[in-house]
mmCIF file with all atom_site columns, C-alpha atoms in Angstrom:
data_model
loop_
_atom_site.group_PDB
_atom_site.id
_atom_site.type_symbol
_atom_site.label_atom_id
_atom_site.label_alt_id
_atom_site.label_comp_id
_atom_site.label_asym_id
_atom_site.label_entity_id
_atom_site.label_seq_id
_atom_site.pdbx_PDB_ins_code
_atom_site.Cartn_x
_atom_site.Cartn_y
_atom_site.Cartn_z
_atom_site.occupancy
_atom_site.B_iso_or_equiv
_atom_site.pdbx_formal_charge
_atom_site.auth_seq_id
_atom_site.auth_comp_id
_atom_site.auth_asym_id
_atom_site.auth_atom_id
_atom_site.pdbx_PDB_model_num
ATOM 1   C CA . MET A 1 1   ? -12.866 -13.269 -0.341  1.00 49.00 ? 1   MET A CA 1
ATOM 2   C CA . HIS A 1 2   ? -13.419 -9.751  -1.381  1.00 50.00 ? 2   HIS A CA 1
ATOM 3   C CA . ILE A 1 3   ? -10.520 -7.220  -2.664  1.00 62.00 ? 3   ILE A CA 1
ATOM 4   C CA . ASN A 1 4   ? -11.452 -3.711  -2.346  1.00 60.00 ? 4   ASN A CA 1
ATOM 5   C CA . LEU A 1 5   ? -10.124 -1.737  -5.763  1.00 63.00 ? 5   LEU A CA 1
ATOM 6   C CA . SER A 1 6   ? -11.822 1.162   -6.889  1.00 61.00 ? 6   SER A CA 1
ATOM 7   C CA . ALA A 1 7   ? -14.718 -0.224  -8.913  1.00 62.00 ? 7   ALA A CA 1
ATOM 8   C CA . ASP A 1 8   ? -13.989 3.107   -11.391 1.00 72.00 ? 8   ASP A CA 1
ATOM 9   C CA . LYS A 1 9   ? -11.055 2.422   -12.415 1.00 82.00 ? 9   LYS A CA 1
ATOM 10  C CA . ARG A 1 10  ? -10.394 0.539   -16.114 1.00 90.00 ? 10  ARG A CA 1
ATOM 11  C CA . TYR A 1 11  ? -6.444  -0.633  -15.172 1.00 91.00 ? 11  TYR A CA 1
ATOM 12  C CA . TYR A 1 12  ? -4.352  -1.779  -12.287 1.00 93.00 ? 12  TYR A CA 1
ATOM 13  C CA . SER A 1 13  ? -0.699  -1.396  -11.327 1.00 93.00 ? 13  SER A CA 1
ATOM 14  C CA . ILE A 1 14  ? 0.685   -5.327  -10.714 1.00 94.00 ? 14  ILE A CA 1
ATOM 15  C CA . GLY A 1 15  ? 1.970   -3.025  -6.887  1.00 93.00 ? 15  GLY A CA 1
ATOM 16  C CA . GLU A 1 16  ? -1.995  -2.255  -6.282  1.00 93.00 ? 16  GLU A CA 1
ATOM 17  C CA . VAL A 1 17  ? -3.539  -5.710  -7.418  1.00 93.00 ? 17  VAL A CA 1
ATOM 18  C CA . ALA A 1 18  ? -0.326  -7.391  -5.476  1.00 94.00 ? 18  ALA A CA 1
ATOM 19  C CA . LYS A 1 19  ? -1.020  -4.759  -1.945  1.00 93.00 ? 19  LYS A CA 1
ATOM 20  C CA . ALA A 1 20  ? -4.905  -6.132  -2.292  1.00 91.00 ? 20  ALA A CA 1
ATOM 21  C CA . PHE A 1 21  ? -4.201  -9.829  -2.521  1.00 92.00 ? 21  PHE A CA 1
ATOM 22  C CA . GLY A 1 22  ? -1.145  -8.987  0.811   1.00 92.00 ? 22  GLY A CA 1
ATOM 23  C CA . VAL A 1 23  ? 1.379   -11.027 -2.086  1.00 94.00 ? 23  VAL A CA 1
ATOM 24  C CA . ASN A 1 24  ? 4.394   -9.889  -3.172  1.00 95.00 ? 24  ASN A CA 1
ATOM 25  C CA . ALA A 1 25  ? 4.027   -8.761  -7.342  1.00 95.00 ? 25  ALA A CA 1
ATOM 26  C CA . SER A 1 26  ? 7.102   -11.986 -8.287  1.00 96.00 ? 26  SER A CA 1
ATOM 27  C CA . LEU A 1 27  ? 4.139   -14.073 -7.737  1.00 96.00 ? 27  LEU A CA 1
ATOM 28  C CA . ILE A 1 28  ? 1.905   -12.518 -9.976  1.00 96.00 ? 28  ILE A CA 1
ATOM 29  C CA . ARG A 1 29  ? 4.095   -11.805 -12.447 1.00 95.00 ? 29  ARG A CA 1
ATOM 30  C CA . PHE A 1 30  ? 4.702   -15.407 -11.967 1.00 97.00 ? 30  PHE A CA 1
ATOM 31  C CA . TRP A 1 31  ? 0.766   -16.453 -12.359 1.00 96.00 ? 31  TRP A CA 1
ATOM 32  C CA . ASP A 1 32  ? 0.507   -13.842 -15.627 1.00 95.00 ? 32  ASP A CA 1
ATOM 33  C CA . SER A 1 33  ? 3.394   -16.588 -16.952 1.00 95.00 ? 33  SER A CA 1
ATOM 34  C CA . GLU A 1 34  ? 1.404   -19.822 -15.786 1.00 95.00 ? 34  GLU A CA 1
ATOM 35  C CA . PHE A 1 35  ? -2.207  -18.878 -16.295 1.00 94.00 ? 35  PHE A CA 1
ATOM 36  C CA . ASP A 1 36  ? -3.249  -18.266 -20.078 1.00 90.00 ? 36  ASP A CA 1
ATOM 37  C CA . ILE A 1 37  ? -6.756  -16.967 -18.446 1.00 89.00 ? 37  ILE A CA 1
ATOM 38  C CA . LEU A 1 38  ? -4.583  -13.087 -17.381 1.00 94.00 ? 38  LEU A CA 1
ATOM 39  C CA . LYS A 1 39  ? -4.451  -11.406 -20.005 1.00 93.00 ? 39  LYS A CA 1
ATOM 40  C CA . PRO A 1 40  ? -2.781  -7.819  -18.678 1.00 95.00 ? 40  PRO A CA 1
ATOM 41  C CA . LYS A 1 41  ? -1.864  -4.920  -21.043 1.00 94.00 ? 41  LYS A CA 1
ATOM 42  C CA . LYS A 1 42  ? 1.409   -3.506  -20.889 1.00 91.00 ? 42  LYS A CA 1
ATOM 43  C CA . ASN A 1 43  ? 1.732   -0.117  -20.804 1.00 89.00 ? 43  ASN A CA 1
ATOM 44  C CA . ALA A 1 44  ? 4.696   2.073   -22.718 1.00 91.00 ? 44  ALA A CA 1
ATOM 45  C CA . LYS A 1 45  ? 7.148   1.142   -20.137 1.00 92.00 ? 45  LYS A CA 1
ATOM 46  C CA . GLY A 1 46  ? 6.143   -2.790  -20.196 1.00 90.00 ? 46  GLY A CA 1
ATOM 47  C CA . ASN A 1 47  ? 4.374   -2.464  -16.627 1.00 91.00 ? 47  ASN A CA 1
ATOM 48  C CA . ARG A 1 48  ? 2.140   -4.866  -16.842 1.00 94.00 ? 48  ARG A CA 1
ATOM 49  C CA . MET A 1 49  ? -1.437  -3.024  -16.396 1.00 95.00 ? 49  MET A CA 1
ATOM 50  C CA . PHE A 1 50  ? -4.366  -5.656  -15.206 1.00 95.00 ? 50  PHE A CA 1
ATOM 51  C CA . THR A 1 51  ? -8.190  -4.998  -16.083 1.00 93.00 ? 51  THR A CA 1
ATOM 52  C CA . PRO A 1 52  ? -10.869 -5.458  -13.791 1.00 90.00 ? 52  PRO A CA 1
ATOM 53  C CA . GLU A 1 53  ? -11.785 -9.015  -15.518 1.00 89.00 ? 53  GLU A CA 1
ATOM 54  C CA . ASP A 1 54  ? -7.724  -10.108 -14.560 1.00 93.00 ? 54  ASP A CA 1
ATOM 55  C CA . VAL A 1 55  ? -8.348  -9.287  -10.632 1.00 92.00 ? 55  VAL A CA 1
ATOM 56  C CA . LYS A 1 56  ? -11.300 -11.151 -10.858 1.00 88.00 ? 56  LYS A CA 1
ATOM 57  C CA . ASN A 1 57  ? -9.061  -14.457 -12.617 1.00 90.00 ? 57  ASN A CA 1
ATOM 58  C CA . LEU A 1 58  ? -6.680  -13.476 -10.235 1.00 93.00 ? 58  LEU A CA 1
ATOM 59  C CA . GLN A 1 59  ? -8.898  -13.605 -7.370  1.00 90.00 ? 59  GLN A CA 1
ATOM 60  C CA . LEU A 1 60  ? -9.979  -16.867 -8.350  1.00 89.00 ? 60  LEU A CA 1
ATOM 61  C CA . ILE A 1 61  ? -6.645  -18.685 -8.623  1.00 93.00 ? 61  ILE A CA 1
ATOM 62  C CA . PHE A 1 62  ? -5.710  -17.102 -5.519  1.00 94.00 ? 62  PHE A CA 1
ATOM 63  C CA . HIS A 1 63  ? -8.190  -18.939 -4.346  1.00 90.00 ? 63  HIS A CA 1
ATOM 64  C CA . LEU A 1 64  ? -7.650  -22.215 -5.372  1.00 92.00 ? 64  LEU A CA 1
ATOM 65  C CA . VAL A 1 65  ? -4.646  -22.190 -4.659  1.00 93.00 ? 65  VAL A CA 1
ATOM 66  C CA . LYS A 1 66  ? -3.899  -20.306 -1.348  1.00 91.00 ? 66  LYS A CA 1
ATOM 67  C CA . GLU A 1 67  ? -7.472  -20.845 -0.197  1.00 90.00 ? 67  GLU A CA 1
ATOM 68  C CA . ARG A 1 68  ? -8.355  -24.657 -0.903  1.00 91.00 ? 68  ARG A CA 1
ATOM 69  C CA . GLY A 1 69  ? -4.811  -25.678 -1.556  1.00 94.00 ? 69  GLY A CA 1
ATOM 70  C CA . PHE A 1 70  ? -4.957  -26.968 -5.526  1.00 94.00 ? 70  PHE A CA 1
ATOM 71  C CA . THR A 1 71  ? -1.704  -27.327 -7.420  1.00 95.00 ? 71  THR A CA 1
ATOM 72  C CA . LEU A 1 72  ? -0.691  -24.845 -10.145 1.00 93.00 ? 72  LEU A CA 1
ATOM 73  C CA . GLU A 1 73  ? -1.425  -27.595 -12.652 1.00 93.00 ? 73  GLU A CA 1
ATOM 74  C CA . GLY A 1 74  ? -4.511  -28.432 -10.170 1.00 92.00 ? 74  GLY A CA 1
ATOM 75  C CA . ALA A 1 75  ? -6.368  -24.972 -10.854 1.00 92.00 ? 75  ALA A CA 1
ATOM 76  C CA . LYS A 1 76  ? -4.992  -25.182 -14.124 1.00 90.00 ? 76  LYS A CA 1
ATOM 77  C CA . THR A 1 77  ? -6.823  -28.328 -14.916 1.00 88.00 ? 77  THR A CA 1
ATOM 78  C CA . HIS A 1 78  ? -10.012 -27.262 -12.879 1.00 84.00 ? 78  HIS A CA 1
ATOM 79  C CA . LEU A 1 79  ? -9.737  -24.362 -14.818 1.00 83.00 ? 79  LEU A CA 1
ATOM 80  C CA . LYS A 1 80  ? -10.247 -25.236 -17.917 1.00 80.00 ? 80  LYS A CA 1
ATOM 81  C CA . GLU A 1 81  ? -12.435 -28.226 -17.408 1.00 76.00 ? 81  GLU A CA 1
ATOM 82  C CA . GLY A 1 82  ? -14.900 -26.251 -15.630 1.00 67.00 ? 82  GLY A CA 1
ATOM 83  C CA . GLN A 1 83  ? -14.030 -22.261 -15.613 1.00 61.00 ? 83  GLN A CA 1
ATOM 84  C CA . LYS A 1 84  ? -17.785 -20.884 -16.266 1.00 62.00 ? 84  LYS A CA 1
ATOM 85  C CA . LYS A 1 85  ? -19.163 -23.407 -13.358 1.00 68.00 ? 85  LYS A CA 1
ATOM 86  C CA . THR A 1 86  ? -16.447 -22.190 -11.167 1.00 64.00 ? 86  THR A CA 1
ATOM 87  C CA . LEU A 1 87  ? -16.806 -18.975 -11.476 1.00 68.00 ? 87  LEU A CA 1
ATOM 88  C CA . ASP A 1 88  ? -20.327 -19.109 -11.160 1.00 71.00 ? 88  ASP A CA 1
ATOM 89  C CA . LYS A 1 89  ? -19.709 -20.806 -8.078  1.00 74.00 ? 89  LYS A CA 1
ATOM 90  C CA . PHE A 1 90  ? -16.933 -17.981 -6.583  1.00 72.00 ? 90  PHE A CA 1
ATOM 91  C CA . ASP A 1 91  ? -19.267 -15.977 -7.591  1.00 75.00 ? 91  ASP A CA 1
ATOM 92  C CA . ILE A 1 92  ? -21.921 -17.157 -5.601  1.00 79.00 ? 92  ILE A CA 1
ATOM 93  C CA . ILE A 1 93  ? -19.204 -17.032 -2.474  1.00 78.00 ? 93  ILE A CA 1
ATOM 94  C CA . ASN A 1 94  ? -17.556 -13.785 -3.151  1.00 78.00 ? 94  ASN A CA 1
ATOM 95  C CA . LYS A 1 95  ? -21.125 -12.539 -3.148  1.00 83.00 ? 95  LYS A CA 1
ATOM 96  C CA . LEU A 1 96  ? -22.617 -14.980 0.268   1.00 86.00 ? 96  LEU A CA 1
ATOM 97  C CA . GLU A 1 97  ? -19.407 -13.389 1.791   1.00 85.00 ? 97  GLU A CA 1
ATOM 98  C CA . ALA A 1 98  ? -20.489 -9.447  0.963   1.00 86.00 ? 98  ALA A CA 1
ATOM 99  C CA . ILE A 1 99  ? -24.052 -10.099 2.531   1.00 91.00 ? 99  ILE A CA 1
ATOM 100 C CA . LYS A 1 100 ? -22.775 -11.814 5.398   1.00 91.00 ? 100 LYS A CA 1
ATOM 101 C CA . ALA A 1 101 ? -20.212 -8.426  6.613   1.00 90.00 ? 101 ALA A CA 1
ATOM 102 C CA . GLN A 1 102 ? -23.180 -6.882  6.133   1.00 90.00 ? 102 GLN A CA 1
ATOM 103 C CA . LEU A 1 103 ? -25.381 -8.229  8.552   1.00 90.00 ? 103 LEU A CA 1
ATOM 104 C CA . LEU A 1 104 ? -22.368 -8.713  11.049  1.00 90.00 ? 104 LEU A CA 1
ATOM 105 C CA . SER A 1 105 ? -22.335 -4.709  10.522  1.00 90.00 ? 105 SER A CA 1
ATOM 106 C CA . ILE A 1 106 ? -25.654 -4.325  11.562  1.00 89.00 ? 106 ILE A CA 1
ATOM 107 C CA . LYS A 1 107 ? -25.974 -7.078  14.159  1.00 88.00 ? 107 LYS A CA 1
ATOM 108 C CA . ASN A 1 108 ? -22.999 -4.672  15.156  1.00 90.00 ? 108 ASN A CA 1
ATOM 109 C CA . GLU A 1 109 ? -24.890 -1.700  15.428  1.00 88.00 ? 109 GLU A CA 1
ATOM 110 C CA . ILE A 1 110 ? -27.950 -3.240  17.477  1.00 84.00 ? 110 ILE A CA 1
#
């Protein structure tokens, strides 16, 4: 799953993040309260502002919970026990999916 957010932004609002994932902002807020790996900043109004690193971690949480069917506790345990290994695998999968999309695009142009 590849989330299309502007690469040059330092922070994303919860609305932008929720829209990118196709979920409600309430789910993002819930995950923020459940997963220590997420550390969004809060602006003067108290609104969560997510960094690109937070978005990457949300992708991983989304992958574990929504795509692989982990429970929240299972996802938390998985992240704690093998976070680096999981992130490495997830990065590889994302890169392979991007390459596949490029190849399919080239194929369609032929």
